[in-house]
PDB file of C-alpha atoms in Angstrom:
ATOM      1  CA  LEU A  13     186.726  70.148 -83.608  1.00 81.00           C
ATOM      2  CA  SER A  14     187.902  67.675 -81.580  1.00 88.00           C
ATOM      3  CA  PHE A  15     186.233  64.988 -79.052  1.00 86.00           C
ATOM      4  CA  GLY A  16     186.473  61.959 -77.176  1.00 87.00           C
ATOM      5  CA  SER A  17     183.468  59.956 -78.089  1.00 89.00           C
ATOM      6  CA  LEU A  18     180.528  61.556 -79.334  1.00 89.00           C
ATOM      7  CA  GLU A  19     177.256  59.762 -79.757  1.00 90.00           C
ATOM      8  CA  THR A  20     174.520  61.187 -81.611  1.00 88.00           C
ATOM      9  CA  PRO A  21     170.994  59.097 -81.340  1.00 89.00           C
ATOM     10  CA  SER A  22     169.064  61.594 -83.667  1.00 89.00           C
ATOM     11  CA  GLY A  23     169.403  64.734 -85.091  1.00 88.00           C
ATOM     12  CA  SER A  24     172.414  66.327 -87.796  1.00 91.00           C
ATOM     13  CA  LEU A  25     175.841  66.883 -87.374  1.00 90.00           C
ATOM     14  CA  HIS A  26     177.499  68.926 -89.913  1.00 92.00           C
ATOM     15  CA  ALA A  27     181.482  69.546 -90.509  1.00 93.00           C
ATOM     16  CA  ILE A  28     181.671  72.523 -92.999  1.00 95.00           C
ATOM     17  CA  ALA A  29     185.018  73.431 -94.157  1.00 96.00           C
ATOM     18  CA  THR A  30     186.598  72.568 -90.933  1.00 94.00           C
ATOM     19  CA  THR A  31     188.786  69.777 -89.484  1.00 96.00           C
ATOM     20  CA  VAL A  32     187.066  67.110 -87.164  1.00 93.00           C
ATOM     21  CA  SER A  33     188.964  64.713 -84.933  1.00 94.00           C
ATOM     22  CA  GLY A  34     187.825  62.074 -82.427  1.00 92.00           C
ATOM     23  CA  SER A  35     188.247  58.665 -80.677  1.00 92.00           C
ATOM     24  CA  ALA A  36     184.746  57.427 -81.362  1.00 92.00           C
ATOM     25  CA  LEU A  37     181.907  58.395 -83.383  1.00 92.00           C
ATOM     26  CA  THR A  38     178.188  56.881 -83.019  1.00 93.00           C
ATOM     27  CA  LEU A  39     175.297  57.613 -84.990  1.00 92.00           C
ATOM     28  CA  GLY A  40     171.606  56.310 -84.599  1.00 90.00           C
ATOM     29  CA  SER A  41     168.885  57.994 -86.660  1.00 89.00           C
ATOM     30  CA  ALA A  42     171.082  60.985 -87.356  1.00 91.00           C
ATOM     31  CA  LEU A  43     172.500  62.732 -90.302  1.00 93.00           C
ATOM     32  CA  PHE A  44     176.462  63.216 -90.503  1.00 92.00           C
ATOM     33  CA  ASN A  45     177.250  65.993 -93.331  1.00 94.00           C
ATOM     34  CA  SER A  46     180.825  66.539 -94.348  1.00 95.00           C
ATOM     35  CA  GLN A  47     181.727  69.137 -96.757  1.00 96.00           C
ATOM     36  CA  ASP A  48     185.277  70.585 -97.821  1.00 96.00           C
ATOM     37  CA  SER A  49     186.520  68.859 -94.448  1.00 96.00           C
ATOM     38  CA  THR A  50     188.854  66.522 -93.106  1.00 97.00           C
ATOM     39  CA  VAL A  51     187.905  63.821 -90.516  1.00 95.00           C
ATOM     40  CA  THR A  52     189.938  61.774 -88.837  1.00 96.00           C
ATOM     41  CA  LEU A  53     188.475  59.161 -86.221  1.00 94.00           C
ATOM     42  CA  ALA A  54     189.798  56.232 -84.393  1.00 93.00           C
ATOM     43  CA  ASN A  55     186.527  54.154 -84.589  1.00 91.00           C
ATOM     44  CA  ALA A  56     183.059  55.139 -86.244  1.00 92.00           C
ATOM     45  CA  THR A  57     179.680  53.389 -86.150  1.00 93.00           C
ATOM     46  CA  CYS A  58     176.929  54.233 -88.391  1.00 91.00           C
ATOM     47  CA  ASN A  59     173.599  52.374 -87.557  1.00 88.00           C
ATOM     48  CA  GLY A  60     171.126  51.159 -89.702  1.00 84.00           C
ATOM     49  CA  SER A  61     168.764  54.370 -89.941  1.00 86.00           C
ATOM     50  CA  SER A  62     171.862  56.948 -90.258  1.00 91.00           C
ATOM     51  CA  ASN A  63     172.426  59.037 -93.263  1.00 93.00           C
ATOM     52  CA  VAL A  64     176.052  60.254 -94.252  1.00 94.00           C
ATOM     53  CA  THR A  65     177.189  62.389 -96.851  1.00 95.00           C
ATOM     54  CA  SER A  66     180.070  63.778 -97.843  1.00 95.00           C
ATOM     55  CA  ASP A  67     181.367  66.222-100.532  1.00 97.00           C
ATOM     56  CA  ASN A  68     185.242  67.358-101.256  1.00 97.00           C
ATOM     57  CA  SER A  69     185.984  65.578 -97.948  1.00 96.00           C
ATOM     58  CA  SER A  70     188.472  62.793 -96.736  1.00 96.00           C
ATOM     59  CA  LEU A  71     187.414  60.436 -93.823  1.00 95.00           C
ATOM     60  CA  THR A  72     190.157  58.520 -92.081  1.00 95.00           C
ATOM     61  CA  SER A  73     189.420  55.687 -89.634  1.00 94.00           C
ATOM     62  CA  SER A  74     192.457  54.257 -87.876  1.00 93.00           C
ATOM     63  CA  GLY A  75     190.169  51.535 -86.176  1.00 93.00           C
ATOM     64  CA  PRO A  76     187.015  49.805 -86.943  1.00 92.00           C
ATOM     65  CA  LEU A  77     184.476  51.869 -89.404  1.00 93.00           C
ATOM     66  CA  THR A  78     180.636  50.342 -89.546  1.00 93.00           C
ATOM     67  CA  ILE A  79     178.100  51.533 -92.116  1.00 92.00           C
ATOM     68  CA  GLY A  80     174.820  50.683 -91.716  1.00 89.00           C
ATOM     69  CA  GLY A  81     172.788  53.132 -93.330  1.00 89.00           C
ATOM     70  CA  ALA A  82     172.796  55.040 -96.506  1.00 93.00           C
ATOM     71  CA  ALA A  83     175.936  56.750 -97.293  1.00 94.00           C
ATOM     72  CA  THR A  84     176.791  58.866-100.130  1.00 96.00           C
ATOM     73  CA  PHE A  85     180.670  60.242-100.825  1.00 96.00           C
ATOM     74  CA  ALA A  86     181.108  62.652-103.841  1.00 96.00           C
ATOM     75  CA  ARG A  87     184.736  63.923-104.566  1.00 96.00           C
ATOM     76  CA  SER A  88     186.087  62.482-101.372  1.00 97.00           C
ATOM     77  CA  THR A  89     188.895  60.256-100.351  1.00 96.00           C
ATOM     78  CA  ILE A  90     188.148  57.463 -97.296  1.00 96.00           C
ATOM     79  CA  VAL A  91     190.743  55.280 -95.640  1.00 95.00           C
ATOM     80  CA  ALA A  92     189.888  52.490 -93.593  1.00 94.00           C
ATOM     81  CA  SER A  93     193.190  51.101 -91.900  1.00 92.00           C
ATOM     82  CA  ALA A  94     191.422  48.532 -90.012  1.00 91.00           C
ATOM     83  CA  THR A  95     188.160  46.732 -90.959  1.00 92.00           C
ATOM     84  CA  LEU A  96     185.259  48.139 -92.800  1.00 93.00           C
ATOM     85  CA  PHE A  97     182.107  46.470 -91.864  1.00 94.00           C
ATOM     86  CA  LEU A  98     179.024  46.897 -94.333  1.00 92.00           C
ATOM     87  CA  GLN A  99     175.635  45.674 -92.819  1.00 87.00           C
ATOM     88  CA  SER A 100     172.457  44.344 -94.633  1.00 85.00           C
ATOM     89  CA  THR A 101     170.932  47.936 -94.342  1.00 85.00           C
ATOM     90  CA  THR A 102     174.016  49.445 -96.457  1.00 90.00           C
ATOM     91  CA  PHE A 103     173.383  51.457 -99.435  1.00 93.00           C
ATOM     92  CA  LEU A 104     176.911  53.110-100.063  1.00 94.00           C
ATOM     93  CA  THR A 105     177.261  55.433-103.169  1.00 96.00           C
ATOM     94  CA  LEU A 106     180.785  56.381-104.257  1.00 96.00           C
ATOM     95  CA  ALA A 107     180.386  59.190-106.683  1.00 96.00           C
ATOM     96  CA  ASP A 108     182.457  61.805-108.612  1.00 95.00           C
ATOM     97  CA  ALA A 109     185.909  60.224-108.563  1.00 94.00           C
ATOM     98  CA  THR A 110     185.822  59.210-105.054  1.00 96.00           C
ATOM     99  CA  SER A 111     188.462  56.683-103.885  1.00 96.00           C
ATOM    100  CA  LEU A 112     187.935  54.038-100.775  1.00 95.00           C
ATOM    101  CA  THR A 113     191.053  52.196 -99.725  1.00 95.00           C
ATOM    102  CA  LEU A 114     190.548  49.703 -97.280  1.00 93.00           C
ATOM    103  CA  ALA A 115     192.735  46.811 -95.458  1.00 93.00           C
ATOM    104  CA  GLN A 116     189.764  44.522 -94.563  1.00 92.00           C
ATOM    105  CA  ALA A 117     186.202  44.265 -94.886  1.00 93.00           C
ATOM    106  CA  GLN A 118     183.471  42.087 -93.682  1.00 93.00           C
ATOM    107  CA  VAL A 119     180.164  42.573 -95.563  1.00 91.00           C
ATOM    108  CA  THR A 120     176.630  41.349 -95.106  1.00 86.00           C
ATOM    109  CA  SER A 121     174.480  41.757 -97.959  1.00 87.00           C
ATOM    110  CA  ALA A 122     175.223  45.349 -98.629  1.00 91.00           C
ATOM    111  CA  THR A 123     174.757  47.209-102.067  1.00 93.00           C
ATOM    112  CA  VAL A 124     177.587  49.498-103.141  1.00 94.00           C
ATOM    113  CA  THR A 125     177.536  51.605-106.325  1.00 95.00           C
ATOM    114  CA  LEU A 126     180.578  53.239-107.977  1.00 95.00           C
ATOM    115  CA  SER A 127     180.612  56.006-110.531  1.00 94.00           C
ATOM    116  CA  VAL A 128     182.817  55.683-113.639  1.00 88.00           C
ATOM    117  CA  THR A 129     185.795  57.939-111.806  1.00 91.00           C
ATOM    118  CA  SER A 130     185.457  55.971-108.369  1.00 95.00           C
ATOM    119  CA  SER A 131     187.095  53.178-107.176  1.00 94.00           C
ATOM    120  CA  ILE A 132     187.489  50.591-104.152  1.00 94.00           C
ATOM    121  CA  THR A 133     190.756  49.324-103.283  1.00 94.00           C
ATOM    122  CA  LEU A 134     191.657  46.208-100.918  1.00 93.00           C
ATOM    123  CA  ASP A 135     195.441  46.688 -99.577  1.00 92.00           C
ATOM    124  CA  ASP A 136     196.140  44.873 -96.376  1.00 90.00           C
ATOM    125  CA  THR A 137     199.866  45.447 -95.613  1.00 83.00           C
ATOM    126  CA  SER A 138     199.976  42.340 -93.515  1.00 79.00           C
ATOM    127  CA  GLY A 139     198.404  39.967 -96.443  1.00 69.00           C
ATOM    128  CA  ALA A 140     197.089  37.692 -93.338  1.00 71.00           C
ATOM    129  CA  ALA A 141     193.286  39.010 -92.958  1.00 81.00           C
ATOM    130  CA  LEU A 142     190.574  37.467 -94.963  1.00 88.00           C
ATOM    131  CA  SER A 143     187.534  39.761 -96.319  1.00 92.00           C
ATOM    132  CA  ALA A 144     184.503  37.868 -96.233  1.00 92.00           C
ATOM    133  CA  LEU A 145     182.104  39.355 -98.806  1.00 91.00           C
ATOM    134  CA  SER A 146     178.659  37.694 -98.377  1.00 90.00           C
ATOM    135  CA  GLY A 147     175.787  38.883-100.239  1.00 88.00           C
ATOM    136  CA  MET A 148     177.338  41.804-101.662  1.00 90.00           C
ATOM    137  CA  ASN A 149     176.027  43.971-104.726  1.00 92.00           C
ATOM    138  CA  LEU A 150     178.612  45.875-106.124  1.00 93.00           C
ATOM    139  CA  ALA A 151     177.403  47.828-109.411  1.00 94.00           C
ATOM    140  CA  GLY A 152     178.222  50.661-111.336  1.00 93.00           C
ATOM    141  CA  LEU A 153     181.036  51.798-113.756  1.00 91.00           C
ATOM    142  CA  GLY A 154     184.255  52.110-111.428  1.00 92.00           C
ATOM    143  CA  ASN A 155     186.942  49.462-110.791  1.00 92.00           C
ATOM    144  CA  PHE A 156     187.371  46.973-107.877  1.00 94.00           C
ATOM    145  CA  VAL A 157     191.024  46.917-107.194  1.00 93.00           C
ATOM    146  CA  MET A 158     192.852  44.154-104.910  1.00 92.00           C
ATOM    147  CA  ARG A 159     196.518  45.465-104.452  1.00 90.00           C
ATOM    148  CA  ARG A 160     197.059  43.157-101.221  1.00 89.00           C
ATOM    149  CA  GLY A 161     195.167  40.760 -99.094  1.00 89.00           C
ATOM    150  CA  ARG A 162     192.844  37.789 -99.502  1.00 90.00           C
ATOM    151  CA  ALA A 163     189.020  37.904 -99.866  1.00 92.00           C
ATOM    152  CA  ARG A 164     186.292  35.411-100.317  1.00 91.00           C
ATOM    153  CA  LEU A 165     183.078  36.171-102.406  1.00 91.00           C
ATOM    154  CA  ALA A 166     180.318  33.772-101.258  1.00 89.00           C
ATOM    155  CA  ASP A 167     176.263  33.990-100.971  1.00 82.00           C
ATOM    156  CA  ARG A 168     175.443  34.716-104.173  1.00 82.00           C
ATOM    157  CA  SER A 169     177.308  37.986-104.037  1.00 90.00           C
ATOM    158  CA  SER A 170     177.911  40.007-107.270  1.00 91.00           C
ATOM    159  CA  ILE A 171     180.701  41.928-108.410  1.00 91.00           C
ATOM    160  CA  GLY A 172     179.421  44.216-111.664  1.00 92.00           C
ATOM    161  CA  VAL A 173     182.218  45.895-112.013  1.00 93.00           C
ATOM    162  CA  PRO A 174     185.700  45.294-113.466  1.00 90.00           C
ATOM    163  CA  LEU A 175     187.805  43.425-110.856  1.00 92.00           C
ATOM    164  CA  VAL A 176     191.491  43.779-110.984  1.00 92.00           C
ATOM    165  CA  LEU A 177     193.872  41.843-108.823  1.00 91.00           C
ATOM    166  CA  GLN A 178     197.141  43.627-108.967  1.00 85.00           C
ATOM    167  CA  ASN A 179     200.328  42.880-107.914  1.00 73.00           C
ATOM    168  CA  THR A 180     203.433  44.883-108.084  1.00 56.00           C
ATOM    169  CA  ALA A 181     205.825  42.581-106.486  1.00 53.00           C
ATOM    170  CA  ALA A 182     208.342  40.341-107.936  1.00 45.00           C
ATOM    171  CA  ARG A 183     206.915  37.838-110.628  1.00 46.00           C
ATOM    172  CA  ARG A 184     206.337  34.471-109.088  1.00 46.00           C
ATOM    173  CA  ALA A 185     206.632  31.061-111.021  1.00 45.00           C
ATOM    174  CA  LEU A 186     203.745  30.229-113.362  1.00 44.00           C
ATOM    175  CA  LEU A 187     203.610  26.799-111.798  1.00 48.00           C
ATOM    176  CA  GLN A 188     203.360  28.002-108.285  1.00 48.00           C
ATOM    177  CA  THR A 189     201.444  25.425-106.142  1.00 53.00           C
ATOM    178  CA  ASP A 190     201.439  27.387-102.510  1.00 64.00           C
ATOM    179  CA  LEU A 191     198.442  29.758-102.897  1.00 67.00           C
ATOM    180  CA  THR A 192     199.380  30.785 -99.189  1.00 68.00           C
ATOM    181  CA  THR A 193     201.617  33.078-100.309  1.00 73.00           C
ATOM    182  CA  THR A 194     199.978  34.585-103.227  1.00 81.00           C
ATOM    183  CA  SER A 195     198.675  38.157-102.801  1.00 83.00           C
ATOM    184  CA  PRO A 196     196.199  39.302-103.572  1.00 89.00           C
ATOM    185  CA  ALA A 197     194.084  36.167-103.575  1.00 90.00           C
ATOM    186  CA  LEU A 198     190.216  36.005-104.434  1.00 91.00           C
ATOM    187  CA  SER A 199     188.334  32.863-104.104  1.00 91.00           C
ATOM    188  CA  VAL A 200     184.872  32.581-105.450  1.00 91.00           C
ATOM    189  CA  CYS A 201     182.187  30.423-104.105  1.00 90.00           C
ATOM    190  CA  GLY A 202     178.567  30.811-105.795  1.00 89.00           C
ATOM    191  CA  ALA A 203     179.132  34.443-106.858  1.00 91.00           C
ATOM    192  CA  GLU A 204     178.953  36.419-109.725  1.00 91.00           C
ATOM    193  CA  VAL A 205     181.795  38.834-111.274  1.00 91.00           C
ATOM    194  CA  ALA A 206     182.500  40.928-114.203  1.00 88.00           C
ATOM    195  CA  ALA A 207     185.377  41.225-116.232  1.00 89.00           C
ATOM    196  CA  VAL A 208     188.660  39.797-114.395  1.00 92.00           C
ATOM    197  CA  THR A 209     192.173  40.613-114.484  1.00 92.00           C
ATOM    198  CA  VAL A 210     194.583  38.540-112.591  1.00 91.00           C
ATOM    199  CA  ALA A 211     198.058  40.176-112.528  1.00 89.00           C
ATOM    200  CA  SER A 212     201.423  38.274-112.063  1.00 85.00           C
ATOM    201  CA  GLY A 213     201.705  36.866-108.414  1.00 84.00           C
ATOM    202  CA  ALA A 214     197.882  36.905-107.709  1.00 88.00           C
ATOM    203  CA  SER A 215     195.301  34.444-107.897  1.00 89.00           C
ATOM    204  CA  TYR A 216     191.639  33.852-108.690  1.00 90.00           C
ATOM    205  CA  SER A 217     190.167  30.527-107.346  1.00 90.00           C
ATOM    206  CA  VAL A 218     186.860  28.905-108.057  1.00 89.00           C
ATOM    207  CA  ASP A 219     185.329  26.848-105.324  1.00 88.00           C
ATOM    208  CA  SER A 220     183.817  24.230-107.603  1.00 85.00           C
ATOM    209  CA  SER A 221     182.120  22.723-104.521  1.00 87.00           C
ATOM    210  CA  CYS A 222     179.796  25.738-104.408  1.00 87.00           C
ATOM    211  CA  ALA A 223     176.510  25.942-106.487  1.00 86.00           C
ATOM    212  CA  PHE A 224     175.501  29.372-108.085  1.00 85.00           C
ATOM    213  CA  GLY A 225     172.977  27.990-110.646  1.00 85.00           C
ATOM    214  CA  SER A 226     172.784  25.693-113.682  1.00 86.00           C
ATOM    215  CA  GLU A 227     173.132  25.720-117.342  1.00 85.00           C
ATOM    216  CA  THR A 228     172.337  23.441-120.256  1.00 89.00           C
ATOM    217  CA  TRP A 229     175.433  22.929-123.074  1.00 86.00           C
ATOM    218  CA  ASN A 230     175.442  21.145-125.894  1.00 86.00           C
ATOM    219  CA  VAL A 231     178.381  19.125-126.575  1.00 81.00           C
ATOM    220  CA  ALA A 232     178.963  17.203-129.925  1.00 83.00           C
ATOM    221  CA  GLY A 233     175.161  17.172-130.371  1.00 87.00           C
ATOM    222  CA  VAL A 234     174.930  15.660-126.730  1.00 89.00           C
ATOM    223  CA  SER A 235     172.748  18.110-124.216  1.00 90.00           C
ATOM    224  CA  GLY A 236     173.453  18.294-120.437  1.00 89.00           C
ATOM    225  CA  THR A 237     172.320  20.380-117.513  1.00 90.00           C
ATOM    226  CA  TYR A 238     175.309  21.171-115.402  1.00 85.00           C
ATOM    227  CA  THR A 239     175.753  22.987-112.095  1.00 85.00           C
ATOM    228  CA  THR A 240     177.400  25.954-112.439  1.00 86.00           C
ATOM    229  CA  SER A 241     179.922  27.318-109.399  1.00 86.00           C
ATOM    230  CA  ALA A 242     180.460  30.812-110.505  1.00 88.00           C
ATOM    231  CA  LEU A 243     179.546  33.137-113.114  1.00 87.00           C
ATOM    232  CA  ALA A 244     181.923  35.314-115.213  1.00 87.00           C
ATOM    233  CA  ASN A 245     180.128  38.036-116.943  1.00 85.00           C
ATOM    234  CA  GLY A 246     183.117  39.190-119.005  1.00 88.00           C
ATOM    235  CA  ALA A 247     186.716  37.982-120.051  1.00 90.00           C
ATOM    236  CA  VAL A 248     188.846  36.447-117.301  1.00 91.00           C
ATOM    237  CA  ASP A 249     192.608  37.919-118.370  1.00 92.00           C
ATOM    238  CA  VAL A 250     195.218  36.109-116.681  1.00 90.00           C
ATOM    239  CA  ALA A 251     198.775  37.530-117.048  1.00 87.00           C
ATOM    240  CA  ALA A 252     202.073  35.148-117.019  1.00 83.00           C
ATOM    241  CA  GLY A 253     202.757  34.461-113.452  1.00 82.00           C
ATOM    242  CA  GLY A 254     199.135  34.625-112.318  1.00 86.00           C
ATOM    243  CA  LEU A 255     196.992  31.801-111.234  1.00 87.00           C
ATOM    244  CA  LEU A 256     193.496  30.590-112.184  1.00 89.00           C
ATOM    245  CA  VAL A 257     192.919  27.873-109.873  1.00 87.00           C
ATOM    246  CA  LEU A 258     189.784  25.395-109.987  1.00 85.00           C
ATOM    247  CA  ASP A 259     189.485  23.876-106.071  1.00 81.00           C
ATOM    248  CA  ALA A 260     187.684  21.247-104.715  1.00 72.00           C
ATOM    249  CA  VAL A 261     187.393  19.601-108.324  1.00 64.00           C
TER     250      VAL A 261
END
């Protein structure tokens, strides 16, 4: 099946054991179901009341991909070569070894759940785009991997899965000061993360001007309440050549 622009305000669209390609797909209050199929799109918009399901399929979007409703992918591969938009009505589930690879993300209060064998990988080959993860709730047992690119986690976002800042380039000096050349680079502002691994050539920056909450500490018998900028619910492992940065101190 090949089409130019296809808009489905309501009803159902099923792709079963087939190949689908098109320049633009827009779903209103509609169901899109892909099973044992290959779907290639230049632009796709799934609005807030849409429902997308995929099993043993691949979805490739060369242009913007917007998911605003409920979407469940199982045993599937998703590649978003441009920007992935997740909206406040998004409930995205990646199950049964599903992989999502994207160049850039713009997230507004979306909920994403990963199964133990599923993963999200941020891989921006340009290294110039900034992914804004605002109000994002990422939960489950899979991994969130940053291979290349920059991202900012803000507005009480929560990454509750292992976060891996991965870099396969040549090792940089441990005392590097020019963070603009560091990739991947994640900055955290008033957000929560699980265990973090920072590889050589990557950077993990905490903006201390942000407020996440407060904690009471007892130091040498003296108690005090302090504002926290971010919360790490797990170990922060920084490899030689990786950077842990406290910004705006």
